[in-house]
Short mmCIF file of C-alpha atoms and ligand atoms in Angstrom, two decimals:
data_model
loop_
_atom_site.label_atom_id
_atom_site.label_comp_id
_atom_site.label_asym_id
_atom_site.label_seq_id
_atom_site.Cartn_x
_atom_site.Cartn_y
_atom_site.Cartn_z
CA MET I 1 -14.96 12.49 -0.20
CA ASP I 2 -12.86 11.29 2.75
CA LEU I 3 -11.73 13.67 5.42
CA LEU I 4 -8.17 13.67 6.70
CA GLU I 5 -7.63 12.13 10.20
CA TYR I 6 -7.15 15.51 11.92
CA GLN I 7 -10.51 16.71 10.37
CA ALA I 8 -12.31 13.58 11.55
CA LYS I 9 -10.85 14.25 15.00
CA GLU I 10 -12.11 17.76 15.02
CA LEU I 11 -15.55 16.39 14.46
CA PHE I 12 -15.00 13.72 17.15
CA ARG I 13 -14.02 16.35 19.58
CA GLU I 14 -17.18 18.48 18.96
CA THR I 15 -19.33 15.41 19.45
CA GLY I 16 -17.77 14.40 22.62
CA ILE I 17 -15.72 11.32 21.44
CA PRO I 18 -12.44 11.29 23.32
CA VAL I 19 -9.46 12.38 21.38
CA LEU I 20 -5.92 13.30 22.45
CA PRO I 21 -4.39 16.82 22.24
CA SER I 22 -2.92 17.33 18.84
CA GLN I 23 -1.41 19.96 16.60
CA LYS I 24 -1.05 20.29 12.81
CA ILE I 25 2.41 20.40 11.39
CA ARG I 26 3.14 21.87 7.93
CA HIS I 27 6.86 21.90 8.15
CA PRO I 28 9.28 19.98 10.28
CA GLN I 29 10.40 23.28 11.75
CA ASP I 30 6.83 23.83 13.22
CA LEU I 31 7.83 21.14 15.76
CA LYS I 32 9.98 23.70 17.59
CA GLY I 33 6.82 25.27 18.58
CA LEU I 34 5.10 22.20 19.76
CA LYS I 35 2.82 22.72 22.65
CA ILE I 36 2.03 19.07 23.43
CA PRO I 37 4.53 17.38 25.83
CA TYR I 38 6.72 14.48 24.66
CA PRO I 39 6.61 11.68 23.87
CA VAL I 40 4.40 12.32 20.82
CA VAL I 41 3.28 10.42 17.68
CA LEU I 42 3.52 12.05 14.26
CA LYS I 43 1.06 10.82 11.63
CA SER I 44 1.02 11.31 7.90
CA GLN I 45 -2.25 13.02 6.86
CA VAL I 46 -3.13 11.23 3.68
CA ARG I 47 -6.45 9.80 2.80
CA VAL I 48 -5.38 6.24 2.25
CA GLY I 49 -5.10 3.65 4.96
CA GLY I 50 -2.28 1.51 6.00
CA ARG I 51 -0.15 4.34 7.16
CA GLY I 52 1.09 2.41 10.11
CA LYS I 53 2.53 -0.38 8.12
CA ALA I 54 3.98 2.03 5.50
CA GLY I 55 5.97 3.93 8.05
CA GLY I 56 3.77 6.98 8.14
CA VAL I 57 3.08 6.72 11.96
CA ARG I 58 6.17 7.39 14.05
CA PHE I 59 6.95 8.07 17.70
CA ALA I 60 9.33 10.73 18.92
CA ALA I 61 10.73 11.39 22.43
CA ASN I 62 12.21 14.95 21.86
CA THR I 63 12.34 17.76 19.37
CA ILE I 64 15.36 16.31 17.44
CA ASP I 65 13.71 12.97 17.06
CA ALA I 66 10.51 14.55 16.06
CA ILE I 67 12.11 16.79 13.25
CA ALA I 68 13.89 13.79 11.79
CA ALA I 69 10.74 11.83 11.95
CA ALA I 70 8.78 14.53 10.34
CA GLN I 71 11.23 14.95 7.50
CA ALA I 72 10.96 11.20 6.85
CA ILE I 73 7.17 11.21 6.79
CA PHE I 74 6.90 14.35 4.49
CA HIS I 75 9.10 12.37 1.98
CA LEU I 76 7.29 9.13 2.33
CA PRO I 77 4.51 8.48 -0.37
CA ILE I 78 1.75 6.26 0.94
CA GLN I 79 0.00 4.44 -2.04
CA GLU I 80 1.50 7.35 -4.20
CA GLU I 81 0.11 10.12 -1.91
CA TYR I 82 2.46 12.51 -0.17
CA PRO I 83 1.14 14.29 3.04
CA ASP I 84 0.78 18.07 3.03
CA VAL I 85 0.36 18.05 6.69
CA LEU I 86 1.28 15.78 9.64
CA LEU I 87 -0.50 15.48 12.90
CA ALA I 88 1.40 15.59 16.09
CA GLU I 89 -0.43 13.89 18.91
CA ALA I 90 0.27 12.95 22.54
CA LYS I 91 1.41 9.31 22.65
CA TYR I 92 -1.06 7.00 24.28
CA ASN I 93 -0.56 3.54 25.73
CA ALA I 94 -3.41 1.40 25.14
CA ASP I 95 -3.74 -2.03 26.49
CA ARG I 96 -6.03 -3.16 23.68
CA GLU I 97 -7.19 -1.78 20.28
CA PHE I 98 -10.79 -2.05 19.16
CA TYR I 99 -12.41 -1.32 15.75
CA LEU I 100 -15.72 0.57 15.52
CA ALA I 101 -17.55 1.78 12.46
CA ILE I 102 -20.97 2.94 11.28
CA LEU I 103 -21.96 2.86 7.61
CA LEU I 104 -24.95 2.21 5.53
CA ASP I 105 -25.82 -1.30 4.74
CA ARG I 106 -26.70 -0.86 1.12
CA SER I 107 -28.81 -4.05 0.78
CA ALA I 108 -30.75 -3.57 3.98
CA ARG I 109 -30.72 0.28 3.44
CA ARG I 110 -30.26 0.61 6.98
CA PRO I 111 -27.30 1.96 9.07
CA VAL I 112 -25.05 -0.84 10.36
CA LEU I 113 -22.92 -0.71 13.49
CA LEU I 114 -19.52 -2.69 13.11
CA GLY I 115 -17.25 -3.62 16.02
CA SER I 116 -14.34 -5.91 16.80
CA PRO I 117 -12.22 -6.36 19.81
CA TYR I 118 -9.36 -7.08 17.40
CA GLY I 119 -8.73 -3.69 15.88
CA GLY I 120 -5.59 -1.90 14.84
CA VAL I 121 -3.37 -2.37 11.74
CA GLU I 122 -4.31 -6.04 11.50
CA VAL I 123 -8.05 -5.67 11.65
CA ASN I 124 -9.93 -8.51 10.20
CA PHE I 125 -13.36 -8.24 8.56
CA ASP I 126 -14.31 -12.03 8.78
CA ARG I 127 -17.79 -12.70 9.92
CA ASP I 128 -16.58 -14.49 13.10
CA THR I 129 -14.53 -11.52 14.39
CA MET I 130 -16.38 -8.41 13.10
CA GLN I 131 -19.66 -8.08 14.82
CA ARG I 132 -22.60 -6.36 13.03
CA VAL I 133 -25.78 -4.83 14.34
CA VAL I 134 -28.15 -3.48 11.84
CA VAL I 135 -30.12 -0.46 13.15
CA LYS I 136 -33.61 -1.62 12.14
CA GLU I 137 -35.70 1.00 13.82
CA ASP I 138 -35.18 4.42 15.42
CA PHE I 139 -31.71 4.43 16.97
CA SER I 140 -31.70 3.91 20.78
CA PRO I 141 -28.73 3.20 23.18
CA PHE I 142 -29.82 -0.42 23.05
CA TYR I 143 -28.23 -0.89 19.64
CA ALA I 144 -24.89 0.36 20.89
CA ARG I 145 -25.01 -1.84 23.90
CA ARG I 146 -25.95 -4.87 21.83
CA LEU I 147 -22.85 -4.30 19.66
CA ALA I 148 -20.54 -4.00 22.79
CA LEU I 149 -22.03 -7.23 24.17
CA LYS I 150 -21.54 -9.06 20.79
CA MET I 151 -17.91 -7.85 20.85
CA GLY I 152 -17.50 -9.81 24.04
CA LEU I 153 -17.04 -6.81 26.28
CA ARG I 154 -17.66 -7.09 29.99
CA GLY I 155 -17.90 -4.58 33.02
CA GLU I 156 -17.08 -0.94 32.52
CA ALA I 157 -15.88 -1.51 28.91
CA ILE I 158 -19.59 -1.97 27.84
CA GLU I 159 -20.58 1.46 29.02
CA ALA I 160 -17.47 3.02 27.64
CA VAL I 161 -17.73 1.54 24.20
CA SER I 162 -21.42 2.15 23.86
CA ALA I 163 -21.25 5.73 24.80
CA ILE I 164 -18.74 6.11 21.86
CA VAL I 165 -20.92 4.38 19.52
CA GLU I 166 -23.95 6.51 20.43
CA ASN I 167 -21.83 9.61 19.69
CA MET I 168 -20.63 8.13 16.39
CA TYR I 169 -24.28 7.53 15.58
CA GLN I 170 -25.24 11.12 16.23
CA LEU I 171 -22.33 12.31 13.96
CA PHE I 172 -23.36 9.95 11.20
CA VAL I 173 -27.01 11.04 11.24
CA GLN I 174 -26.51 14.76 11.89
CA LYS I 175 -23.89 15.22 9.24
CA ASP I 176 -25.34 12.74 6.58
CA LEU I 177 -22.09 10.78 6.58
CA ASP I 178 -21.32 7.72 4.47
CA LEU I 179 -18.88 6.35 6.98
CA VAL I 180 -17.56 7.02 10.53
CA GLU I 181 -14.77 4.75 11.60
CA ILE I 182 -12.48 4.53 14.60
CA ASN I 183 -9.54 2.22 14.23
CA PRO I 184 -7.98 1.85 16.73
CA LEU I 185 -10.05 2.74 19.54
CA GLY I 186 -7.39 2.50 22.31
CA ILE I 187 -8.70 0.92 25.54
CA ARG I 188 -6.81 0.75 28.91
CA ASP I 189 -7.34 -1.70 31.63
CA THR I 190 -8.67 1.10 33.77
CA GLY I 191 -11.59 1.32 31.40
CA GLU I 192 -10.49 4.55 29.68
CA VAL I 193 -11.04 4.72 25.90
CA MET I 194 -9.42 7.01 23.35
CA ALA I 195 -10.12 7.42 19.54
CA LEU I 196 -6.50 7.07 18.23
CA ASP I 197 -7.55 7.09 14.57
CA GLY I 198 -10.52 8.32 12.70
CA LYS I 199 -11.92 8.11 9.41
CA ILE I 200 -14.93 10.02 7.98
CA THR I 201 -16.42 9.76 4.49
CA VAL I 202 -18.82 12.70 3.81
CA ASN I 203 -21.58 12.31 1.30
CA ASP I 204 -20.71 14.66 -1.53
CA GLU I 205 -24.47 15.20 -2.39
CA ALA I 206 -25.11 16.32 1.16
CA LEU I 207 -22.31 18.90 1.34
CA SER I 208 -24.61 21.84 0.36
CA ARG I 209 -26.50 21.17 3.57
CA HIS I 210 -23.38 21.02 5.83
CA GLU I 211 -21.35 24.31 5.65
CA ASP I 212 -18.86 23.00 8.28
CA LEU I 213 -18.19 19.93 6.16
CA ALA I 214 -17.90 21.85 3.06
CA ARG I 215 -15.34 24.12 4.79
CA LEU I 216 -13.20 21.10 5.90
CA VAL I 217 -13.13 19.66 2.41
CA HIS I 218 -12.30 23.08 0.98
CA GLU I 219 -9.51 23.51 3.56
CA SER I 220 -7.80 20.17 2.67
CA HIS I 221 -7.84 21.32 -1.00
CA LEU I 222 -6.02 24.49 0.08
CA ASP I 223 -3.40 22.52 1.94
CA SER I 224 -2.91 20.38 -1.15
CA GLU I 225 -0.88 21.29 -4.15
CA LEU I 226 -3.90 20.46 -6.30
CA SER I 227 -5.43 23.58 -7.61
CA SER I 228 -9.20 23.71 -8.31
CA GLU I 229 -8.42 22.96 -11.89
CA THR I 230 -6.95 19.64 -11.01
CA ALA I 231 -9.30 18.72 -8.17
CA PHE I 232 -10.86 16.06 -10.33
CA LEU I 233 -7.77 14.01 -9.69
CA ASN I 234 -8.99 13.87 -6.05
CA THR I 235 -12.38 12.61 -6.81
CA GLU I 236 -11.94 10.68 -10.04
CA TYR I 237 -8.65 8.80 -9.66
CA VAL I 238 -8.67 5.27 -7.97
CA SER I 239 -5.53 3.32 -7.30
CA LEU I 240 -5.40 -0.45 -7.48
CA ASP I 241 -2.47 -2.82 -7.56
CA GLY I 242 -2.07 -4.09 -11.15
CA ASN I 243 -0.01 -2.88 -14.07
CA ILE I 244 -2.57 -1.36 -16.51
CA ALA I 245 -3.55 2.40 -16.16
CA ILE I 246 -6.88 3.23 -17.57
CA VAL I 247 -7.89 6.67 -18.69
CA CYS I 248 -11.34 7.36 -20.09
CA ASN I 249 -13.74 10.24 -20.37
CA GLY I 250 -17.01 9.72 -18.56
CA ALA I 251 -17.92 7.59 -15.50
CA GLY I 252 -19.77 4.91 -17.49
CA LEU I 253 -17.05 4.54 -20.06
CA THR I 254 -14.43 4.20 -17.36
CA MET I 255 -16.33 1.59 -15.44
CA SER I 256 -17.03 -0.51 -18.50
CA THR I 257 -13.38 -0.27 -19.70
CA LEU I 258 -12.32 -1.33 -16.17
CA ASP I 259 -14.84 -4.28 -16.42
CA LEU I 260 -13.54 -5.42 -19.72
CA VAL I 261 -9.92 -5.23 -18.56
CA CYS I 262 -10.83 -7.41 -15.56
CA GLN I 263 -13.01 -9.94 -17.61
CA ALA I 264 -9.94 -10.33 -19.80
CA LYS I 265 -7.81 -11.22 -16.78
CA GLY I 266 -5.97 -7.92 -16.86
CA LYS I 267 -4.76 -6.25 -13.67
CA PRO I 268 -5.60 -2.54 -13.50
CA ALA I 269 -3.07 -0.38 -11.75
CA ASN I 270 -5.52 2.52 -11.36
CA PHE I 271 -8.35 4.21 -13.32
CA LEU I 272 -9.20 7.91 -13.99
CA ASN I 273 -12.34 9.45 -15.33
CA LEU I 274 -11.34 12.75 -17.06
CA GLY I 275 -14.87 13.80 -17.03
CA SER I 276 -16.93 14.84 -20.00
CA GLU I 277 -15.63 16.98 -22.86
CA LEU I 278 -17.65 20.15 -21.93
CA CYS I 279 -17.54 22.07 -18.67
CA TRP I 280 -17.78 19.61 -15.88
CA ARG I 281 -18.10 20.04 -12.18
CA GLU I 282 -14.70 20.87 -10.91
CA ALA I 283 -13.00 20.25 -14.27
CA LYS I 284 -12.75 23.65 -15.80
CA LEU I 285 -9.86 22.84 -18.12
CA PRO I 286 -10.39 21.43 -21.68
CA LEU I 287 -10.28 17.74 -22.18
CA LYS I 288 -6.88 17.79 -23.79
CA GLU I 289 -5.44 19.61 -20.77
CA ARG I 290 -7.20 17.13 -18.34
CA LEU I 291 -5.63 14.32 -20.41
CA LYS I 292 -2.22 15.67 -20.02
CA ILE I 293 -2.58 16.08 -16.20
CA GLY I 294 -4.32 12.68 -16.08
CA LEU I 295 -1.63 10.87 -17.97
CA GLU I 296 1.06 12.24 -15.62
CA ARG I 297 -0.97 11.08 -12.63
CA VAL I 298 -1.60 7.50 -13.76
CA THR I 299 2.01 6.95 -14.74
CA LYS I 300 3.32 8.11 -11.41
CA ALA I 301 2.84 4.64 -9.99
CA SER I 302 5.97 2.62 -10.56
CA ARG I 303 3.98 -0.56 -11.30
CA VAL I 304 2.37 0.88 -14.34
CA ASN I 305 3.80 -0.44 -17.61
CA VAL I 306 0.64 -0.24 -19.92
CA VAL I 307 -1.41 2.81 -20.50
CA LEU I 308 -4.94 2.24 -21.96
CA VAL I 309 -6.64 5.41 -23.15
CA ASN I 310 -10.36 5.05 -24.19
CA LEU I 311 -12.00 8.35 -25.29
CA ILE I 312 -15.29 9.15 -26.88
CA LEU I 313 -14.87 12.52 -28.72
CA GLY I 314 -17.76 14.67 -29.85
CA VAL I 315 -16.48 18.19 -29.97
CA THR I 316 -12.68 17.69 -29.26
CA SER I 317 -10.74 17.19 -32.30
CA CYS I 318 -8.72 14.03 -32.37
CA LYS I 319 -5.72 16.13 -33.39
CA ASP I 320 -5.62 17.76 -29.86
CA ILE I 321 -5.62 14.37 -28.29
CA VAL I 322 -2.88 13.07 -30.70
CA ASP I 323 -0.68 16.01 -29.82
CA THR I 324 -1.13 15.68 -26.09
CA LEU I 325 -0.37 11.85 -26.24
CA ILE I 326 2.72 12.17 -28.29
CA GLU I 327 3.92 14.95 -25.99
CA VAL I 328 3.36 13.13 -22.73
CA SER I 329 4.50 9.72 -24.09
CA GLU I 330 7.75 11.20 -25.39
CA ARG I 331 8.51 12.93 -22.16
CA LYS I 332 7.68 9.71 -20.09
CA GLN I 333 9.41 7.36 -22.33
CA SER I 334 12.76 8.82 -21.26
CA ASP I 335 12.01 7.63 -17.68
CA ARG I 336 10.72 4.24 -18.32
CA THR I 337 9.09 2.19 -21.15
CA TYR I 338 5.35 1.97 -21.27
CA ARG I 339 3.00 0.39 -23.80
CA TRP I 340 0.59 3.06 -24.89
CA ILE I 341 -2.78 1.86 -26.30
CA VAL I 342 -5.33 4.37 -27.57
CA ARG I 343 -8.91 3.84 -28.55
CA PRO I 344 -10.48 7.04 -29.81
CA ILE I 345 -14.03 7.33 -31.15
CA GLY I 346 -14.90 10.47 -32.99
CA SER I 347 -15.45 12.06 -36.39
CA ASP I 348 -11.91 12.72 -37.35
CA CYS I 349 -10.13 9.80 -35.64
CA ASP I 350 -8.59 8.34 -38.82
CA ILE I 351 -5.90 11.00 -38.42
CA ALA I 352 -4.72 9.34 -35.22
CA GLN I 353 -3.64 6.27 -37.16
CA LYS I 354 -1.49 8.23 -39.41
CA ALA I 355 -0.22 10.63 -36.74
CA PHE I 356 0.91 7.71 -34.48
CA ALA I 357 2.56 5.77 -37.35
CA ASP I 358 6.05 6.23 -36.17
CA THR I 359 5.49 6.62 -32.43
CA ASP I 360 5.17 3.99 -29.62
CA ILE I 361 1.53 4.46 -29.49
CA THR I 362 -0.90 1.82 -30.87
CA VAL I 363 -4.26 2.95 -32.04
CA LEU I 364 -7.09 0.50 -32.13
CA GLU I 365 -10.71 1.26 -33.03
CA ASN I 366 -12.07 -1.90 -31.65
CA LEU I 367 -12.30 -1.76 -27.81
CA ASP I 368 -12.05 -5.55 -27.34
CA GLU I 369 -8.85 -5.49 -29.34
CA ALA I 370 -7.46 -2.70 -27.50
CA VAL I 371 -8.20 -4.36 -24.21
CA ALA I 372 -6.79 -7.69 -25.22
CA LEU I 373 -3.61 -5.93 -26.38
CA ALA I 374 -3.39 -4.06 -23.14
CA VAL I 375 -3.78 -7.28 -21.15
CA LYS I 376 -1.14 -9.24 -23.04
CA ALA I 377 1.15 -6.36 -23.73
CA LYS I 378 3.31 -6.81 -20.55
CA LYS I 379 2.10 -9.31 -18.23
P1 LIG O 1 -3.41 3.56 9.84
O1 LIG O 1 -2.43 2.44 9.76
O2 LIG O 1 -3.37 4.42 8.53
O3 LIG O 1 -4.86 3.10 10.18
O4 LIG O 1 -3.05 4.53 11.06
P2 LIG O 1 -3.33 4.47 12.53
O5 LIG O 1 -3.60 5.83 13.03
O6 LIG O 1 -4.49 3.55 12.95
O7 LIG O 1 -1.97 4.01 13.27
C1 LIG O 1 -1.35 2.72 13.15
C2 LIG O 1 -1.17 2.15 14.41
O8 LIG O 1 -0.18 3.04 15.15
C3 LIG O 1 -2.28 1.97 15.34
O9 LIG O 1 -3.02 0.77 15.21
C4 LIG O 1 -1.80 2.11 16.68
O10 LIG O 1 -1.16 0.86 17.13
C5 LIG O 1 -0.54 2.93 16.50
N1 LIG O 1 -0.94 4.33 17.11
C6 LIG O 1 -1.50 5.28 16.34
N2 LIG O 1 -1.61 6.42 17.19
C7 LIG O 1 -1.11 6.03 18.44
C8 LIG O 1 -0.95 6.75 19.69
O11 LIG O 1 -1.33 7.81 19.87
N3 LIG O 1 -0.37 5.99 20.73
C9 LIG O 1 -0.01 4.68 20.54
N4 LIG O 1 0.56 4.05 21.40
N5 LIG O 1 -0.13 4.09 19.31
C10 LIG O 1 -0.69 4.75 18.28
MN1 LIG O 2 -6.13 3.24 11.64
#
């Protein structure tokens, strides 16, 4: 689970990583009570990246500017996600922008430090610009300094950057994180450094050991309109950039369906695992209810024109699925035309064929055929 930027910055502040004074904004009107002096930067608090390029980061010189900017940001979806909160932060003039991150190198099974003197919105992960230092033994400040030197830093910048990397490493280990990233780390010619953006991915399996992280994750669910019943959309929905929406029940089925679509040269727009039929982690609703919510979610993206639903049904009656699909597809069809393709497996799935006879929904029992149709339906 990714934390929001303001949450990552709270952890940075506790750890001693320099961050600017900031304030959470829930409504544009909150800016009237802003305690930070102008000029400020207003930033959309969504989990996806690329906010800067999408227009989700704006500067404001006074209250009127700030309210207008906040209104624009609240109405701006970034990769389909609307912010529930904005972060207002003191504006900082950096002379250069660096990239820093710590994550696990899955193949070496060791933490790896990443750093580049060319950070910011155009950060480039090519081997010749992104420097890597694998932490082979117990961590020591030596690793942080080695990264700073590999990044080509000289003078005071070496100390300033390695001190931040050391703090990031403490956070990474103490909180069992999957990722700590600062991009950009603003750096001034005076040697002053500032974390201007932060990203933290917590390890969901470790949440029970970290009450403070669990509280942050819970808090961002409260901010969001998503209730606990639809929380699975947060963890099980993945957005890509093609045209085919994929909806399945079960992680294995979802991944294999995604693979088949890709192998057939199809372009997935997104994929969603509805979870198993029975009570499942955060999903307390019956499968047909999750299907309804899930179909609404995957069709929200304007690039979707094919919806491929692949379900394995044990206890759920195919009748329930049929009713849900007809209901959602009829409602959706009035906005836009989609090609609906369903592959249900279960004891009473022959009824689906008959039920869908005079609808726009195609039922196929064979998964390869269903995938082939989805790929060629609307290229
Ligand atoms: P992202 O695009 O989602 O990664 O959002 P960022 O928070 O990284 O912001 C994008 C860009 O906005 C950064 O690369 C900076 O150039 C700029 N930016 C963000 N915060 C500040 C700030 O406080 N001061 C200044 N001058 N620029 C900022
Ligand atoms: Mn950034």
